[in-house]
Coordinates of C-alpha atoms (C1' of nucleotides) in Angstrom, one line a residue:
Chain A
M1 CA 0.0 0.0 0.0
P2 CA 2.2 2.8 -1.2
E3 CA 1.5 6.0 0.9
L4 CA 3.6 9.2 0.9
P5 CA 6.8 7.7 2.3
E6 CA 6.8 4.8 -0.3
V7 CA 6.0 7.1 -3.2
E8 CA 8.6 9.6 -2.1
T9 CA 11.2 6.9 -2.0
I10 CA 10.4 5.7 -5.5
V11 CA 10.4 9.2 -6.8
N12 CA 13.7 10.1 -5.2
D13 CA 15.3 6.9 -6.7
L14 CA 13.9 7.4 -10.1
K15 CA 15.0 11.0 -10.2
Q16 CA 18.6 9.9 -10.1
K17 CA 18.1 7.4 -12.9
I18 CA 15.7 8.4 -15.7
I19 CA 15.8 12.2 -15.8
N20 CA 16.5 13.3 -19.4
K21 CA 16.9 9.8 -20.6
K22 CA 15.4 9.3 -24.0
I23 CA 12.4 6.9 -24.3
S24 CA 12.9 4.5 -27.2
K25 CA 10.0 2.1 -26.9
I26 CA 6.7 1.6 -25.1
N27 CA 5.2 -1.8 -24.4
I28 CA 1.5 -1.7 -23.2
R29 CA 0.7 -5.2 -21.9
L30 CA -2.7 -4.4 -20.3
Q31 CA -4.6 -1.6 -21.9
K32 CA -7.1 -1.0 -19.0
I33 CA -4.3 0.4 -16.8
I34 CA -3.6 3.1 -19.4
K35 CA -6.4 5.7 -19.4
N36 CA -5.5 7.1 -22.9
K37 CA -5.9 5.5 -26.3
P38 CA -2.8 3.5 -27.0
N39 CA -1.6 5.6 -29.8
V40 CA -2.1 8.8 -27.9
F41 CA -0.1 7.3 -25.0
R42 CA 2.7 6.0 -27.2
S43 CA 3.2 9.2 -29.2
A44 CA 3.2 11.4 -26.1
L45 CA 6.2 9.5 -24.8
L46 CA 8.2 8.1 -27.7
N47 CA 11.5 9.8 -28.3
K48 CA 10.8 12.2 -25.4
S49 CA 12.3 12.2 -21.9
F50 CA 11.3 13.1 -18.4
S51 CA 12.6 16.5 -17.4
Q52 CA 11.3 16.3 -13.8
I53 CA 9.5 14.0 -11.5
I54 CA 7.0 15.5 -9.0
R55 CA 5.3 13.8 -6.1
R56 CA 2.0 15.3 -4.9
G57 CA 0.3 13.3 -2.2
K58 CA 0.4 9.7 -3.5
Y59 CA 0.5 10.9 -7.2
I60 CA 3.6 10.8 -9.4
F61 CA 3.9 13.3 -12.3
F62 CA 6.7 12.7 -14.9
Q63 CA 7.1 16.0 -16.7
I64 CA 7.6 15.4 -20.4
N65 CA 10.3 17.4 -22.2
N66 CA 9.9 20.5 -20.0
S67 CA 6.4 20.9 -21.3
K68 CA 3.1 21.2 -19.5
K69 CA 2.3 17.6 -20.2
Y70 CA 2.9 14.8 -17.7
L71 CA 2.8 11.1 -17.4
M72 CA 0.7 10.7 -14.3
I73 CA 0.9 7.5 -12.2
H74 CA -1.0 6.5 -9.1
L75 CA 0.0 3.2 -7.6
R76 CA -3.2 2.7 -5.6
M77 CA -2.8 -0.5 -3.6
T78 CA -0.5 -2.8 -5.4
G79 CA 1.2 -0.7 -8.0
Q80 CA 5.0 -1.0 -8.4
L81 CA 7.5 1.0 -10.4
I82 CA 10.7 -1.0 -10.8
Y83 CA 13.7 0.3 -12.6
Q84 CA 16.1 -2.1 -14.1
K85 CA 19.4 -1.7 -16.0
D86 CA 21.5 -4.6 -16.7
N87 CA 19.1 -6.7 -14.6
K88 CA 19.9 -4.6 -11.5
I89 CA 16.9 -3.5 -9.5
I90 CA 17.2 0.2 -8.5
A91 CA 13.8 1.4 -7.4
G92 CA 10.8 -0.6 -6.1
G93 CA 7.4 0.1 -4.7
H94 CA 5.1 -2.5 -3.3
S95 CA 7.5 -5.3 -4.4
D96 CA 7.6 -9.0 -4.4
R97 CA 11.1 -10.4 -4.4
K98 CA 10.3 -13.6 -6.3
N99 CA 8.7 -11.6 -9.1
T100 CA 10.8 -8.5 -9.4
L101 CA 13.9 -10.4 -9.9
N102 CA 12.5 -11.8 -13.1
L103 CA 10.8 -9.1 -15.1
P104 CA 8.5 -8.7 -16.9
N105 CA 6.1 -11.0 -15.1
K106 CA 2.3 -11.5 -15.4
Q107 CA 1.7 -8.4 -13.3
T108 CA 3.8 -6.2 -15.6
H109 CA 1.3 -4.1 -17.5
L110 CA 3.6 -1.4 -18.9
I111 CA 7.2 -1.3 -19.9
I112 CA 9.0 1.9 -20.8
Y113 CA 12.3 1.4 -22.5
F114 CA 15.1 3.9 -22.5
Q115 CA 17.7 4.5 -25.2
N116 CA 20.5 3.7 -22.7
G117 CA 19.2 0.2 -22.2
A118 CA 17.3 0.8 -19.0
Q119 CA 13.7 -0.3 -18.4
L120 CA 10.9 1.0 -16.2
F121 CA 8.3 -1.7 -15.3
Y122 CA 4.8 -0.9 -14.1
N123 CA 3.5 -3.9 -12.2
D124 CA 0.1 -4.1 -10.5
Q125 CA -1.3 -7.3 -9.0
R126 CA -4.8 -5.9 -8.5
Q127 CA -4.9 -3.6 -11.5
F128 CA -6.3 -0.6 -9.6
G129 CA -3.5 1.7 -10.5
V130 CA -3.9 4.6 -12.9
V131 CA -1.5 5.6 -15.7
K132 CA -2.3 8.5 -17.9
I133 CA -0.9 11.3 -20.0
I134 CA -2.4 14.5 -18.8
D135 CA -2.2 18.2 -19.7
E136 CA -1.8 21.3 -17.6
I137 CA -5.6 21.5 -16.9
E138 CA -5.8 18.0 -15.5
F139 CA -2.6 18.5 -13.6
N140 CA -4.0 21.5 -11.9
L141 CA -7.3 19.7 -11.2
I142 CA -5.5 16.8 -9.4
D143 CA -3.2 19.3 -7.6
A144 CA -6.3 21.2 -6.4
R145 CA -7.8 18.1 -4.9
Q146 CA -4.8 17.5 -2.7
G147 CA -4.5 19.0 0.7
I148 CA -1.4 20.4 2.4
E149 CA 1.9 18.4 2.0
P150 CA 3.0 17.2 5.5
L151 CA 6.7 17.7 4.5
N152 CA 6.3 21.3 3.2
K153 CA 7.5 24.3 5.1
D154 CA 4.0 25.8 5.0
F155 CA 2.7 22.8 7.0
T156 CA 2.9 24.7 10.3
F157 CA 0.9 24.1 13.4
K158 CA -1.0 27.3 12.7
Q159 CA -2.0 26.0 9.2
F160 CA -2.9 22.6 10.7
E161 CA -5.2 24.3 13.2
K162 CA -6.9 26.2 10.4
I163 CA -7.6 22.9 8.6
I164 CA -8.8 21.0 11.6
Q165 CA -10.8 23.6 13.3
N166 CA -13.9 23.5 11.1
K167 CA -14.1 19.7 10.9
K168 CA -16.2 17.4 12.9
K169 CA -15.0 14.1 11.5
N170 CA -13.4 11.4 13.6
I171 CA -9.7 11.9 13.5
K172 CA -9.1 8.7 11.6
A173 CA -11.3 9.8 8.7
F174 CA -9.6 13.3 9.0
L175 CA -6.1 11.9 8.5
L176 CA -7.2 9.7 5.6
D177 CA -8.9 12.6 3.7
Q178 CA -6.5 13.6 1.0
K179 CA -8.2 16.9 0.5
L180 CA -7.1 18.0 4.0
V181 CA -3.6 16.6 4.5
T182 CA -2.4 14.6 1.6
G183 CA -0.4 11.4 1.4
I184 CA -1.4 9.6 4.6
G185 CA -3.0 6.2 4.2
N186 CA -4.2 3.5 6.5
I187 CA -0.9 2.3 7.9
Y188 CA 0.5 5.7 8.8
T189 CA -2.8 7.0 10.1
D190 CA -2.8 4.2 12.7
E191 CA 0.9 4.8 13.5
I192 CA 0.4 8.6 13.8
L193 CA -2.5 8.3 16.2
F194 CA -0.7 5.7 18.3
D195 CA 2.3 8.0 18.5
A196 CA 0.2 10.9 19.4
G197 CA -1.7 8.8 22.0
V198 CA -5.1 9.8 20.5
N199 CA -8.0 7.3 20.1
P200 CA -9.0 7.1 16.4
H201 CA -12.7 7.5 17.3
R202 CA -12.2 10.9 18.7
R203 CA -13.9 13.8 16.9
T204 CA -11.7 16.5 15.7
N205 CA -13.8 19.2 17.3
D206 CA -13.4 17.5 20.7
L207 CA -9.6 17.5 20.6
N208 CA -8.0 20.1 22.8
Q209 CA -5.0 22.2 21.7
N210 CA -2.5 19.9 23.3
E211 CA -3.9 16.8 21.5
R212 CA -4.0 18.7 18.1
K213 CA -0.4 19.7 18.6
K214 CA 0.6 16.1 19.4
I215 CA -1.1 14.8 16.2
Y216 CA 0.6 17.6 14.2
L217 CA 4.0 16.6 15.5
S218 CA 3.4 12.9 15.1
I219 CA 2.4 13.4 11.4
K220 CA 5.7 15.0 10.7
K221 CA 7.7 12.6 12.9
I222 CA 6.2 9.4 11.5
I223 CA 6.3 10.4 7.9
K224 CA 9.9 11.5 8.1
K225 CA 10.9 8.4 9.9
A226 CA 9.2 6.2 7.4
I227 CA 11.0 7.9 4.5
K228 CA 14.3 7.5 6.4
Y229 CA 13.5 3.7 6.5
R230 CA 12.4 3.8 2.8
G231 CA 8.8 2.9 3.6
T232 CA 6.7 -0.1 4.7
T233 CA 5.7 -3.2 2.8
F234 CA 4.2 -6.4 4.2
N235 CA 5.5 -8.3 1.2
D236 CA 9.1 -8.4 0.4
Y237 CA 10.1 -4.8 -0.1
L238 CA 13.2 -4.1 -2.1
D239 CA 15.1 -0.9 -1.7
A240 CA 17.3 0.9 -4.2
Q241 CA 20.0 -1.7 -3.7
G242 CA 17.7 -4.6 -3.7
N243 CA 17.8 -5.0 0.0
Q244 CA 14.8 -5.3 2.3
G245 CA 15.5 -2.2 4.4
N246 CA 12.0 -1.1 5.6
F247 CA 9.7 0.3 8.2
L248 CA 7.9 -2.9 8.9
N249 CA 9.6 -3.7 12.2
K250 CA 9.2 -0.1 13.3
L251 CA 5.4 -0.3 13.2
K252 CA 3.9 -0.1 16.6
V253 CA 0.2 -0.8 16.0
Y254 CA -0.6 -1.6 12.4
G255 CA -0.9 -5.3 12.0
R256 CA -0.3 -5.9 15.7
D257 CA -3.9 -6.5 16.8
G258 CA -4.2 -9.1 19.5
E259 CA -0.6 -8.4 20.5
K260 CA 0.6 -6.5 23.6
C261 CA 0.9 -2.7 23.3
L262 CA 4.6 -1.7 23.3
R263 CA 3.8 1.3 25.5
C264 CA 1.4 0.1 28.1
G265 CA 1.0 -3.7 27.7
D266 CA -2.7 -3.7 26.9
I267 CA -3.9 -5.8 24.0
I268 CA -4.0 -3.9 20.7
L269 CA -7.6 -3.8 19.4
K270 CA -8.9 -3.8 15.9
T271 CA -12.1 -2.2 14.7
R272 CA -13.5 -0.8 11.5
L273 CA -13.5 3.0 11.1
A274 CA -13.8 5.2 8.1
G275 CA -14.3 1.9 6.1
R276 CA -10.8 0.7 7.1
G277 CA -9.3 -1.8 9.5
T278 CA -8.1 0.3 12.4
R279 CA -5.7 -0.8 15.1
Y280 CA -5.3 1.1 18.3
C281 CA -4.6 0.7 22.1
E282 CA -7.4 1.6 24.4
G283 CA -5.0 1.7 27.3
C284 CA -2.9 4.6 26.1
Q285 CA -4.8 6.2 23.2
K286 CA -7.3 8.4 24.9
Chain B
dC1 C1' -16.4 -21.9 0.1
dT2 C1' -16.2 -17.1 2.7
dT3 C1' -13.8 -13.2 4.5
dC4 C1' -10.4 -9.9 4.5
dT5 C1' -7.0 -6.7 2.5
dT6 C1' -6.9 -1.0 0.7
dG7 C1' -7.0 4.1 -2.4
dT8 C1' -10.3 6.5 -4.4
dT9 C1' -14.8 7.8 -6.0
dA10 C1' -19.7 7.5 -5.9
dC11 C1' -23.7 7.0 -3.6
dT12 C1' -27.1 6.8 0.3
dG13 C1' -29.2 8.3 4.4
dA14 C1' -29.0 10.9 8.7
Chain C
dA1 C1' -23.7 21.5 4.0
dT2 C1' -21.4 17.8 6.7
dC3 C1' -20.5 13.3 8.0
dA4 C1' -20.8 8.0 8.4
dG5 C1' -21.1 4.0 6.1
dT6 C1' -21.1 1.0 2.1
dA7 C1' -20.3 -0.6 -2.6
dA8 C1' -17.4 -0.9 -6.4
dC9 C1' -13.1 -1.9 -8.6
dA10 C1' -9.7 -6.7 -8.4
dA11 C1' -6.7 -10.6 -7.1
dG12 C1' -4.8 -13.3 -3.7
dA13 C1' -4.1 -14.9 1.0
dA14 C1' -6.0 -17.3 4.9

DNA sequence: CTTCTTGTTACTGA
DNA sequence: ATCAGTAACAAGAA
């Protein structure tokens, strides 16, 4: 489930590899993933190169030839972007060791070939991902749908207060809402609320200033830490060097239901909130 | 066989 | 208007 830290890791790796590298061939293996007509998609990319790669929330935008056109990719739940050159894996998303070592596989729906011999594979087990050539208008539309970036300088406590003050949602739904703060998914929502010591059922309008501050600080802390560890994956995650380095064993509540809370020893509970599996500790999340 | 997994959008009802 | 809940999409794990 790529969330902000996973997407950020992929973008940072790809930036070092494919910027300004000429695209020599496009292989569409599953058309339904590509939301353009095949010829439109192909001609938009063929003999062009990516001048910049931008992450916004969980979206990735590959700017084409310094123009206002972009290749937009959203990995949704099981999308992967794997870069290979000379069979060496450089960047991975939600990866699966047994498959990524031998690409393409049956989950490979798109291959972008570069003139220097490198290849970028888009894999997606559940085929929910979105790949599309977009213009400036659509770029701005998607951008406008995203809330504030938790890593940006303008994400101050003052700004966070402004966003949260008029909301009455439960805090779990608040953190999952991409229009408010963008990039946080189910795993990091649970981790952030555990870190902040706040019960996910709490309504935002019931939170006091101190609790809001804790949540604000935990967002920044957890997201930064997860990026440092190159993200979380429950399957075999491969980092830029093909190693497993990940955030999985740093998780404190997600996936730990039924186990003892690392902070107070109570049993971690699991419920359903905002349509998502939600893990929390009743003992120390008030 | 059923149930569960999740990002996003669409829809319903309160 | 705002919010909660659910379905839909899909494939695989348990």
